[in-house]
Amino acid sequence: MDRAEKGAFITAVLFLSFFFALIVYAAKGLNIDVPTCITDVKPYTQGQVIQHAPNRYEIHYLAKMWYFEPADVELPVGSTVDIYLTSGDVIHGFQIDGTNVNLMAVPGAISYARVKFEKPGVYHIVCHEYCGIGHQDMTTKIVVKGGEQK
Amino acid sequence: MKVEGSIKTVILGEIIFPILLLIFGIYHGLMQALYRAGIIKDMSFLGIEYYQGLTLHGVINAVVFTTMVIVAFGNAVFLYYLKRPLRPAVQWASFLMMVIGTLMAAWAMFAGKANVLYTFYLPLIAHPAFYIGAALLLVGSIVPLFFDWAPNYISWRREHPGEKVPLAVFGVFVNHIMWVIMLVPVVITVVFQMLPLSLGLVSEVNPSLSRTLFWAFGHPLVYFWLLPAYTMLYTVLPKIVTGEGKLYSDSAARFAFILFILFSFPVGLHHQFTEPAVTNSYKLVQALFTFGVAVPSMLTAFTVAASLEYSIKSKYPEVKNSLFYWWTKIPYISLEGDKWLVSYFMAGLFLFFVGGITGIVNASYNVNLVVHNTSFVPGHFHTTVGGLVTLSLLGISLYLVSKLMGKEIRFKGLAVLAPWLWWQGMLIFEYAMSVAGLHGFPRRTNTGISYLNPDSPLYRPEWVGYAELSAFAAFIIVLGFIFWAISFFGTLLSPSVREGSLEFPTAEALHDEKAPALNRLTPWFAISVALFVLSYIPALYDVTKRGVFFDSPGYTDKNPVPITKPQSAKEEKSTAEVK
Ligand code: HEM
Ligand SMILES: [Cu+2]
Ligand SMILES: [Cu+2]
């Protein structure tokens, strides 16, 4: 390898190292992390919303061909929500618009993400993994209401 | 060189057969774009359902077309550079296995018995013919390596002690050995999970395990598509660009291939960043390796650009001192001799530039949460496999057919314009799909009847403009394909003007070092396999022992009730749970 090539090689490595450092910083420093292996919640067969405190919620989503349970959920603005997700049949997808929540629903396994809804509005959730003939209709939403305190 | 009759037939067959299918694949690409934009608001069109067509599009374009043409290219490369005859029995066995396998899978898909997409994730299941067909295709594609290429390679090395094998042979050989290694995990899930479930031999399987095995194959697969294109960029492109160009550095090319050997395998978890049941630090480790596998592509970008620069500057002394101006001397559109091929490679490279950047975005661990399973992903890979790879394969197909059959290229003007239309269309397509993806537009979804239908309660107007733009782009790409097809079939059906022969324009290396370490493959592959296995042990442990609580029965795409587990058993279980 001549000088120019070594230069190209080192530039490539430096570039990628810089990107990787930023990623690790975002993951460990800013807590923007990808889903991990969850073993404390067991797969369930019913979806539900659990309120722990005025602004603390836990939602157990169950994805089934071709709907989500619970259906539309209402939350007060500023809520922090622990989202769990599993599937009752095949693989489904789950993305909450405008957030970093992007999960897969896999039968027998639990996906988890935490999200805080700072702004009021309608947050659409779309199944984005092909799950059969009804896939394009599989959606639900979280409505975040402003000012209200329950 | 002259090619023996029967071998010639096989190579031509391996090109023409998948291209006939590709016509359908491309047709449905256009249909998909129209469905998704809501221009076709229906579950099906002309008897093909959306998801059935999408399965065909993925399987035909990305699996059948690529695999068969890559094998044809490999046969041609081994024959031409090693000057050793191929064995007709081996070649016919391989070709027939691939054809029969493809036909079985095609039957299942066209009959609507395999609407599972080209990733066939469990627990959706397809007809057994789909799995058996796919397995036959894949196994057929490795037959030449074992029974033709490896023996020829070994005997060549024995007769040329101390010499390097020609670079093209090196590239193809490395690629197909990698192909054999990556097939192991997917064969395991097909043979031990999918086929038994589909045949009803078992009633439940572990879908997470299957996904992990699948992606242990699914990522290296994209390098299986890419390395033949790189081989052409290293050996063919510099030569034809000026007629006497040179490859900048032979060792750099071999070094890039070695890096692919090392880093192509331990990276599949980057397709599973959002996967439950896998601890995230294992995903981070594989994200790091994924960045490692970006290095050889960046090195290739350098080597190819340097080769172009050297070749252009040695032909045109007037641009000798220019930093950028020499780019204008590349024969982007030229009818002279073999220079028409340059447009395929250059259009492909320009697309790959975009594809590389979006690929690094995808690989970036937490950034993947923004784009995973949105249309950003198909936007990305239509500039890689649908860009550089497809254009190189279309170009080399036309080239090989004209040489092997001794025919002039017909409608050469169309052949030269085709890649540029394709390039322009793909660029617009990629823009529309990527930006829509950032707004959450999902992939693999017949959005025209729901999210993009103004009459539906699910209507999402913010996606409409992008989807319509991608449909417009699809027409431009298809026009490019039609130009290519007119030239291809025009050439194929025209009378022969000379005796058929096989030849590859081959660039010599400007910098040619001995570098024995780069030419000894066994140690590199040994390290590679060790790294592959080690990097997967923790994830496999998670999906079998820790994060997955039970197995799943199989489902078809039409029915939410499982088909492999007796209904009564399921009812008993759920009533037991209620108590
Ligand atoms: C005219 C050319 C093409 C057009 C208009 C086109 C269009 C599309 C569209 C719109 C999708 C997304 C469908 C969805 O997510 O619902 C798609 C998916 C796909 N395309 Fe293409 N495509 C073309 C050519 C190609 C080529 C040449 C290849 C590969 C060699 C290819 C491989 C794929 C694959 C692998 C998928 C993913 C399928 C899946 O998600 O299951 N396409 N294509
Ligand atoms: Cu779904
Ligand atoms: Cu779905």
PDB file of C-alpha atoms and ligand atoms in Angstrom, chain A residues 91-93 127-131 135 138, ligand 3:
ATOM      1  CA  ILE A  91     -44.021 -11.254  14.238  1.00  0.00           C
ATOM      2  CA  HIS A  92     -45.334  -7.699  14.300  1.00  0.00           C
ATOM      3  CA  GLY A  93     -43.722  -4.279  14.329  1.00  0.00           C
ATOM      4  CA  CYS A 127     -47.311  -2.210  12.676  1.00  0.00           C
ATOM      5  CA  HIS A 128     -44.318  -2.075  10.371  1.00  0.00           C
ATOM      6  CA  GLU A 129     -43.480  -5.749  10.060  1.00  0.00           C
ATOM      7  CA  TYR A 130     -45.440  -7.820   7.575  1.00  0.00           C
ATOM      8  CA  CYS A 131     -47.892  -9.991   9.497  1.00  0.00           C
ATOM      9  CA  HIS A 135     -51.114  -5.911   7.950  1.00  0.00           C
ATOM     10  CA  MET A 138     -52.866  -2.728  11.887  1.00  0.00           C
TER      11      MET A 138
HETATM   12 CU    CU C   3     -48.023  -5.984  10.390  1.00  0.00          CU
END
